[in-house]
Coordinates of C-alpha atoms in Angstrom, one line a residue:
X1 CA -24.8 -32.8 34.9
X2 CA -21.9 -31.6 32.2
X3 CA -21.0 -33.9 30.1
X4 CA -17.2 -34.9 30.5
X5 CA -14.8 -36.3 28.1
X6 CA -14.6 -39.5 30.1
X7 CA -18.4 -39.6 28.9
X8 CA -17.5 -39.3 25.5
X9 CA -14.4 -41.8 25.3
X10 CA -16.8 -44.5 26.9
X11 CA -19.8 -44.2 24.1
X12 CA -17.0 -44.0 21.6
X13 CA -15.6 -47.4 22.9
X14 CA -11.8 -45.3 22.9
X15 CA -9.0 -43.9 25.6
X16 CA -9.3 -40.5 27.2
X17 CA -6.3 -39.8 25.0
X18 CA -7.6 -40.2 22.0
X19 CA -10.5 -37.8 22.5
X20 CA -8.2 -35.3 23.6
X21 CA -6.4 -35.8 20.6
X22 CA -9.6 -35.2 18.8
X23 CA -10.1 -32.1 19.4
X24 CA -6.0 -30.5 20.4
X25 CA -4.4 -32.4 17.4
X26 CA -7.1 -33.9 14.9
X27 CA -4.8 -34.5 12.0
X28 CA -2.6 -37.1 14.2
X29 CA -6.1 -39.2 14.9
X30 CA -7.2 -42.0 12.4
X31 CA -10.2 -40.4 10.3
X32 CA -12.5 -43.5 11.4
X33 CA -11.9 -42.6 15.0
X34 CA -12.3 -38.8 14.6
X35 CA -15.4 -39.1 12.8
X36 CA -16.9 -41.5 15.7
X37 CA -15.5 -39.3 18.3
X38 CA -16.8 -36.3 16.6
X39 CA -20.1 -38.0 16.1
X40 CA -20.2 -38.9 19.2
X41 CA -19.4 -35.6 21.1
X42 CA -22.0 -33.9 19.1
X43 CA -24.8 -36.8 20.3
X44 CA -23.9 -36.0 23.6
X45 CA -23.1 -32.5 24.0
X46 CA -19.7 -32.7 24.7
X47 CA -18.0 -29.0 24.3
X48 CA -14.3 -29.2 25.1
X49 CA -12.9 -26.9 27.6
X50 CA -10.5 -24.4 26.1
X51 CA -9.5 -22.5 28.8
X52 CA -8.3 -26.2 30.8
X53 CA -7.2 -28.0 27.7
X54 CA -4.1 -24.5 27.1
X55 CA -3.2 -24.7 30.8
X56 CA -2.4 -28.6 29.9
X57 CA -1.2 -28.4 26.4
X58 CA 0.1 -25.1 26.4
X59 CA -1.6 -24.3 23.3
X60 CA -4.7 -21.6 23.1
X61 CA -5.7 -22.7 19.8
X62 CA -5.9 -19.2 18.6
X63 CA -4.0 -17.9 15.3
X64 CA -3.2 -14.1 15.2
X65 CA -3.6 -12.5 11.4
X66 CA -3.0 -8.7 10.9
X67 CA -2.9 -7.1 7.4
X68 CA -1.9 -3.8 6.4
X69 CA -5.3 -2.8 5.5
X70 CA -8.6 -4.8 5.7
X71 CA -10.6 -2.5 3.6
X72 CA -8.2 -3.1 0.8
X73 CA -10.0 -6.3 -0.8
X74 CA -7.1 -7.9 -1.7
X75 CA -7.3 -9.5 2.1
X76 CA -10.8 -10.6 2.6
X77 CA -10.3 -13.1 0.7
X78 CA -7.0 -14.6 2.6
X79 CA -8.6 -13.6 5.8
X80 CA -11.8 -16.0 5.1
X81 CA -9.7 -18.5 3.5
X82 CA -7.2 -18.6 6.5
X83 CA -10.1 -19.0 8.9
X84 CA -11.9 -21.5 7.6
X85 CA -8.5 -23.6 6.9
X86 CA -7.9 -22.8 10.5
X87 CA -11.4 -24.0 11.9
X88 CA -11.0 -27.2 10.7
X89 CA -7.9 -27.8 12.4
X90 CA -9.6 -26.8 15.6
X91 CA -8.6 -23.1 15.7
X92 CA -9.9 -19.8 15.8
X93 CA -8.5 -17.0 13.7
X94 CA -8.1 -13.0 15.5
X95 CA -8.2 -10.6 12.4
X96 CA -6.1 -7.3 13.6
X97 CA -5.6 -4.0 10.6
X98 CA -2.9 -2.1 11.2
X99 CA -3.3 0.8 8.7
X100 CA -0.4 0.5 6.7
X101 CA 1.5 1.6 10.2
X102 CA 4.6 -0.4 11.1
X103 CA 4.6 1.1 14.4
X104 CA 0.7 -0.1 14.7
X105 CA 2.1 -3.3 13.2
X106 CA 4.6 -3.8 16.3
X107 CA 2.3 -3.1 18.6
X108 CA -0.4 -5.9 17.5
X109 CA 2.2 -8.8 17.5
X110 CA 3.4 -7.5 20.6
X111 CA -0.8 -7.7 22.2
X112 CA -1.7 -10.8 20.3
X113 CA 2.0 -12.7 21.2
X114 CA 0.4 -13.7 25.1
X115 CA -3.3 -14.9 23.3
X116 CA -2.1 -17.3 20.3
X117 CA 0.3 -19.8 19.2
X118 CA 1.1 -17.7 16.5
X119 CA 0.9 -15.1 14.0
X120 CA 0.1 -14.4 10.8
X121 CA 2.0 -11.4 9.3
X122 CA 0.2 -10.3 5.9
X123 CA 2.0 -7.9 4.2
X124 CA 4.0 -6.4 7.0
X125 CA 5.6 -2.9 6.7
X126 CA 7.8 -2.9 9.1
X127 CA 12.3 -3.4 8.6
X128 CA 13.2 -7.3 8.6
X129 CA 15.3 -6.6 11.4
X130 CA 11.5 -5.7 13.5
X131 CA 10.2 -9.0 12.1
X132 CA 13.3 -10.7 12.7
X133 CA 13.3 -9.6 16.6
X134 CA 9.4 -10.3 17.1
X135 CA 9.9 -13.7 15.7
X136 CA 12.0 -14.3 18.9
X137 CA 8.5 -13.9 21.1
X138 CA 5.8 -15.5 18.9
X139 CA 6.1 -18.0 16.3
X140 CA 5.7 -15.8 12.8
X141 CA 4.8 -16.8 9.0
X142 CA 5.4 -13.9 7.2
X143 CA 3.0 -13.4 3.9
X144 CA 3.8 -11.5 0.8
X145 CA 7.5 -10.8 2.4
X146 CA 10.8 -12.9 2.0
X147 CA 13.1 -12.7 5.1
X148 CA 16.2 -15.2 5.3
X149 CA 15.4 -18.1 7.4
X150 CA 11.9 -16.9 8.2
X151 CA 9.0 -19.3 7.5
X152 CA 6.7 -17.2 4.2
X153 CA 4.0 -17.8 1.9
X154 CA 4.5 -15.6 -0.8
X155 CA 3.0 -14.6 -4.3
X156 CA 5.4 -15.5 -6.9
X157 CA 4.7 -10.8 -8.1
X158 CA 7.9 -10.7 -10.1
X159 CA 6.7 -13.3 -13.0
X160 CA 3.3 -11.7 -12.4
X161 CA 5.1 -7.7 -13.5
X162 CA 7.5 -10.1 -16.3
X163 CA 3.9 -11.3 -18.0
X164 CA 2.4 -7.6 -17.5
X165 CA 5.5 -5.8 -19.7
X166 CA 5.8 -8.8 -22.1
X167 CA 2.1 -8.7 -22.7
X168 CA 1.9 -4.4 -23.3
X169 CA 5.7 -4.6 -25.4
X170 CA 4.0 -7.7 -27.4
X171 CA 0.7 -4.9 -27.9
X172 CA 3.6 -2.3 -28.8
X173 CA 3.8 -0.1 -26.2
X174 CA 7.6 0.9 -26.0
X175 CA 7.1 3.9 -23.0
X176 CA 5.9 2.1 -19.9
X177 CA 5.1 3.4 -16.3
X178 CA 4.5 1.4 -13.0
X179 CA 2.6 3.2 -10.1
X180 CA 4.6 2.5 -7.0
X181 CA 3.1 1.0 -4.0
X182 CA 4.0 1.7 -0.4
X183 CA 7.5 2.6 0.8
X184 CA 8.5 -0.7 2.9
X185 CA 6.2 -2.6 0.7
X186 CA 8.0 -6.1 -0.4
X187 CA 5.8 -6.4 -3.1
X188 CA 6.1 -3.0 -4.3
X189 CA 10.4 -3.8 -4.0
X190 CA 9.2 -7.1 -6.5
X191 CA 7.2 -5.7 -8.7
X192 CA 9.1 -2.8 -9.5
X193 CA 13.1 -4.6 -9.5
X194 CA 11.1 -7.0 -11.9
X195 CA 9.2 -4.9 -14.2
X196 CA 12.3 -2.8 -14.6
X197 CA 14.8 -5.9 -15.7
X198 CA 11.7 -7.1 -18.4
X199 CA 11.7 -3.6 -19.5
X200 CA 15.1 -3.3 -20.6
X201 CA 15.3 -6.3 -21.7
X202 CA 12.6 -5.5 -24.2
X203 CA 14.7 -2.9 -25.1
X204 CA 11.4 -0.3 -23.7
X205 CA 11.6 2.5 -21.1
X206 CA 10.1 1.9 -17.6
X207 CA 9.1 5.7 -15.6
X208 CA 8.4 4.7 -11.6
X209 CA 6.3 7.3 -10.6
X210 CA 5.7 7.1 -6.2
X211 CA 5.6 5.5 -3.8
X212 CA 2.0 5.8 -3.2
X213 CA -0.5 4.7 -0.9
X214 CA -2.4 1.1 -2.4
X215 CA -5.9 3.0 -2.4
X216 CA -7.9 3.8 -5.5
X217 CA -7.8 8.0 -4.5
X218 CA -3.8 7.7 -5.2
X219 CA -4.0 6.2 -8.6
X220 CA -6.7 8.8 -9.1
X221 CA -4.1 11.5 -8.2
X222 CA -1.2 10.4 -10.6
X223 CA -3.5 11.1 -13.7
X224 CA -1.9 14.1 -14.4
X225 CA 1.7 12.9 -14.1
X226 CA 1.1 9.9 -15.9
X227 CA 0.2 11.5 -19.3
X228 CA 2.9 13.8 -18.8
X229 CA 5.7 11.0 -18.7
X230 CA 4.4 10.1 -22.3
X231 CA 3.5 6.8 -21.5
X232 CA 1.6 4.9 -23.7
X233 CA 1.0 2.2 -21.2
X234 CA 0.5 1.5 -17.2
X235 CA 1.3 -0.9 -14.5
X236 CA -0.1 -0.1 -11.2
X237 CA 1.1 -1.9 -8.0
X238 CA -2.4 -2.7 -7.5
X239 CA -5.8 -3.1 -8.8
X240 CA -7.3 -0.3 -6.6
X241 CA -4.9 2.1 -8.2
X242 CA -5.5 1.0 -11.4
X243 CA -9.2 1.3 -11.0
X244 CA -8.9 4.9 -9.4
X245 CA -6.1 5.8 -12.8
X246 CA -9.0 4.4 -15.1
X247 CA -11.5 6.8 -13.8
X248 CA -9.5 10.0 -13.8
X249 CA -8.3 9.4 -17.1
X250 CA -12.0 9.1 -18.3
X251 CA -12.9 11.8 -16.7
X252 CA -10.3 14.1 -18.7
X253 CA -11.7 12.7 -21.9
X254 CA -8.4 10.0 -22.3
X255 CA -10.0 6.9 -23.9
X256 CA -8.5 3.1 -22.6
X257 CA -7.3 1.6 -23.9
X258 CA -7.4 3.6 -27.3
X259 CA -5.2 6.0 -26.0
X260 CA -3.1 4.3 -22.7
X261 CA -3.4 0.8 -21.9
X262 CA -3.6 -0.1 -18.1
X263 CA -2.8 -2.9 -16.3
X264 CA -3.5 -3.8 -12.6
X265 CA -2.5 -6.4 -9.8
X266 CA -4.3 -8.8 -7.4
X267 CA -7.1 -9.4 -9.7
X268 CA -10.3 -8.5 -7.1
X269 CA -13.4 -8.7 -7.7
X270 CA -14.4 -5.5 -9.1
X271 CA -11.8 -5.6 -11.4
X272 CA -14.1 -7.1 -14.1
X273 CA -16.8 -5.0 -13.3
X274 CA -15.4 -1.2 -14.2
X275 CA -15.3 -0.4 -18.0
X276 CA -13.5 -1.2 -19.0
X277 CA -12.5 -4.5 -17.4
X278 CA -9.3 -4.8 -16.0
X279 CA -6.4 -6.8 -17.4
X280 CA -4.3 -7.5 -14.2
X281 CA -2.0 -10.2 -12.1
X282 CA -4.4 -12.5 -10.4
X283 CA -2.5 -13.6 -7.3
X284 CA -3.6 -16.5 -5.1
X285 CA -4.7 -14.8 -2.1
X286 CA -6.9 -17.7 -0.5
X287 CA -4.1 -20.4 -1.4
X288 CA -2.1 -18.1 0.3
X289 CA -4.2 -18.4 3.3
X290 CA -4.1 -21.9 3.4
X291 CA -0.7 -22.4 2.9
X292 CA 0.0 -20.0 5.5
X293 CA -1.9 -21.4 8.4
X294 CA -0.7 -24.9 7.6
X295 CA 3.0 -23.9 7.7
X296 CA 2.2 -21.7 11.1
X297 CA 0.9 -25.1 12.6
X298 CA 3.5 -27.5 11.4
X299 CA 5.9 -25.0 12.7
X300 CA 4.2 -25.7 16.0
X301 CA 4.6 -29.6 15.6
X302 CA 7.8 -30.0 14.7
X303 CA 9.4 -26.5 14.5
X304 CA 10.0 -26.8 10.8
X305 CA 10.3 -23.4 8.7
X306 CA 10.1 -23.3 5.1
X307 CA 9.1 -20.6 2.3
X308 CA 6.3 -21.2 -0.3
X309 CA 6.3 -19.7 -3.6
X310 CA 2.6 -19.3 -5.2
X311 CA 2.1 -19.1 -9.2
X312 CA 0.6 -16.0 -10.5
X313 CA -1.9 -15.4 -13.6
X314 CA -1.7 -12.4 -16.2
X315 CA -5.6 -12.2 -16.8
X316 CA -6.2 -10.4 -20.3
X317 CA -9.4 -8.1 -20.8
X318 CA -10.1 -4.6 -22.7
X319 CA -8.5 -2.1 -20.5
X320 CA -4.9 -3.2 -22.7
X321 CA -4.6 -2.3 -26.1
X322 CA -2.1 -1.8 -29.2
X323 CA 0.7 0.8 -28.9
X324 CA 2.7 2.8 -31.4
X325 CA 5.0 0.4 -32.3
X326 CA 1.7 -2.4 -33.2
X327 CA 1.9 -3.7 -36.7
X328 CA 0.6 -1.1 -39.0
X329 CA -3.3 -1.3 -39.4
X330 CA -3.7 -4.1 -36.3
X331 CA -6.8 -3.4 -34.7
X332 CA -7.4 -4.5 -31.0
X333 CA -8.7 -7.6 -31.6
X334 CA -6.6 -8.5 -33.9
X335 CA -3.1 -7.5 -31.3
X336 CA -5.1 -9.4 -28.4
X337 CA -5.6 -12.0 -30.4
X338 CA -2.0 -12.4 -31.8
X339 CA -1.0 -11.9 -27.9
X340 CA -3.4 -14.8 -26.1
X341 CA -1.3 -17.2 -28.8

């Protein structure tokens, strides 16, 4: 015979209540208690019924998450740090890619609304009136995008592109250039609007070349353009397009950062493996995670809405070097050095 959870509340020596609490709400249950319950459940057998425990609470205990691309790796590592924030809260994460499509992108929330008590909305390219509109059929945290009275978790980009021109006018570079992201991109909006304002007040010259797809083929293609702008130093909205700038310009014989310094954003993994390594923005993309599936649930428990601003982190390695305007005679070292002060 199944084990029930009147069978479980009776070895535990609590109410029926408080094991359904267990496992629907685990954060309102004393930690002692859980942990006996829990204990208990497992000794036994016990596997709650989540099909019969949404037709009483109403809740299916199922979070939605859809990204704008989930081979880009700045996700994976939100997606697993979303999921298993989400697990131990007693809910399961459904991981949806919509292809940097904002049509896609309204049809997902639109097939997920009916199947979870909410969604996570990574990157979204869709208008903020779509968001605004969906947000009336599921509950929404947006991530990476700033909507007016919308619950967000996002990545604090503009002091991230301030610390990138800072760093490369501090090397001497007085001719920047930022790769643009995707058109409808918040982040790209950020990053450039930010990068722009540091450059002029450094009294340098900022050339937005784009908008480009965020894949490492694009920043491959702006090679050409780049060297024609007469930069002496690059921004690109994200690492891949960095990575994919670093190669071509190798491949033509241009050294880095001898000759152009480059600077990424998102700070992924393989960032410090090409040569050479990568200085970029590391933003927090499992904190974001987190943050993002605990204000999606508190939203749930008491309707609260809020918007969390994460810190970002210039990370300086060898792909940055002096410029023109460098003290006379300052070799690399000695500029990287006088910059990390």
């Amino acid at each position: 015979m199944a084990v029930t959870i009147r069978d479980v509340a009776k070895a535990s020596g609590v109410h029926i209540s408080t094991v359904s609490r267990t496992f629907s709400a685990p954060h309102l249950v004393n930690p002692e208690t859980r942990t006996r319950v829990l204990a208990t459940a497992e000794e036994l057998g016990y596997r709650p019924n989540r099909a019969a425990r949404a037709l009483i609470t109403g809740r299916t205990h199922n979070i939605g998450l859809i990204v704008a691309d989930i081979a880009n790796p700045f996700f994976p590592p939100m997606i697993k740090a979303a999921e298993t924030h989400a697990r131990r809260r007693d809910y399961h994460v459904f991981v949806a890619d919509t292809d940097e499509d904002p049509v896609v992108e309204t049809d997902l929330v639109r097939a997920l609304a009916k199947q979870v008590d909410g969604i996570l909305l990574c990157s979204p390219r869709m208008s903020d009136d779509q968001i605004e509109q969906l947000r009336r059929e599921v509950p929404l945290v947006v991530v990476n995008r700033l909507i007016d009275g919308l619950p967000a978790v996002v990545m604090d980009v503009g002091a991230g592109a301030r610390s990138a021109v800072r760093h490369l006018v501090d090397l001497g570079h007085r001719h920047l250039a930022y790769l643009s992201g995707p058109r409808g991109s918040w982040t790209n909006r950020e990053i450039r609007r930010a990068a722009g304002a540091a450059a002029r007040a450094a009294g340098a010259e900022l050339t937005v070349l784009g908008p480009h797809q965020p894949v490492s083929s694009a920043g491959a293609d702006t090679c050409e353009a780049v060297l024609a702008t007469g930069a002496t130093a690059v921004l690109a909205y994200n690492d891949l397009m960095a990575i994919g700038l670093l190669q071509s310009l190798q491949d033509r014989g241009v050294a880095v950062p001898e000759q152009i310094s480059v600077v990424g954003f998102d700070d992924i993994a393989t960032s410090a493996l090409v040569r050479p390594t990568l200085t970029t923005v590391a933003n927090p993309t499992a904190a974001a995670g987190r943050a993002a599936v605990d204000m999606l649930l508190q939203q749930g428990d008491d309707g609260a809405t809020g918007q969390v601003t994460l810190r970002t982190d210039l990370v300086i390695r060898n792909s940055t070097g002096p410029g023109p305007y460098a003290p006379a005679g300052a070799t690399t070292a000695q500029v990287a050095a006088y910059v990390k002060e």
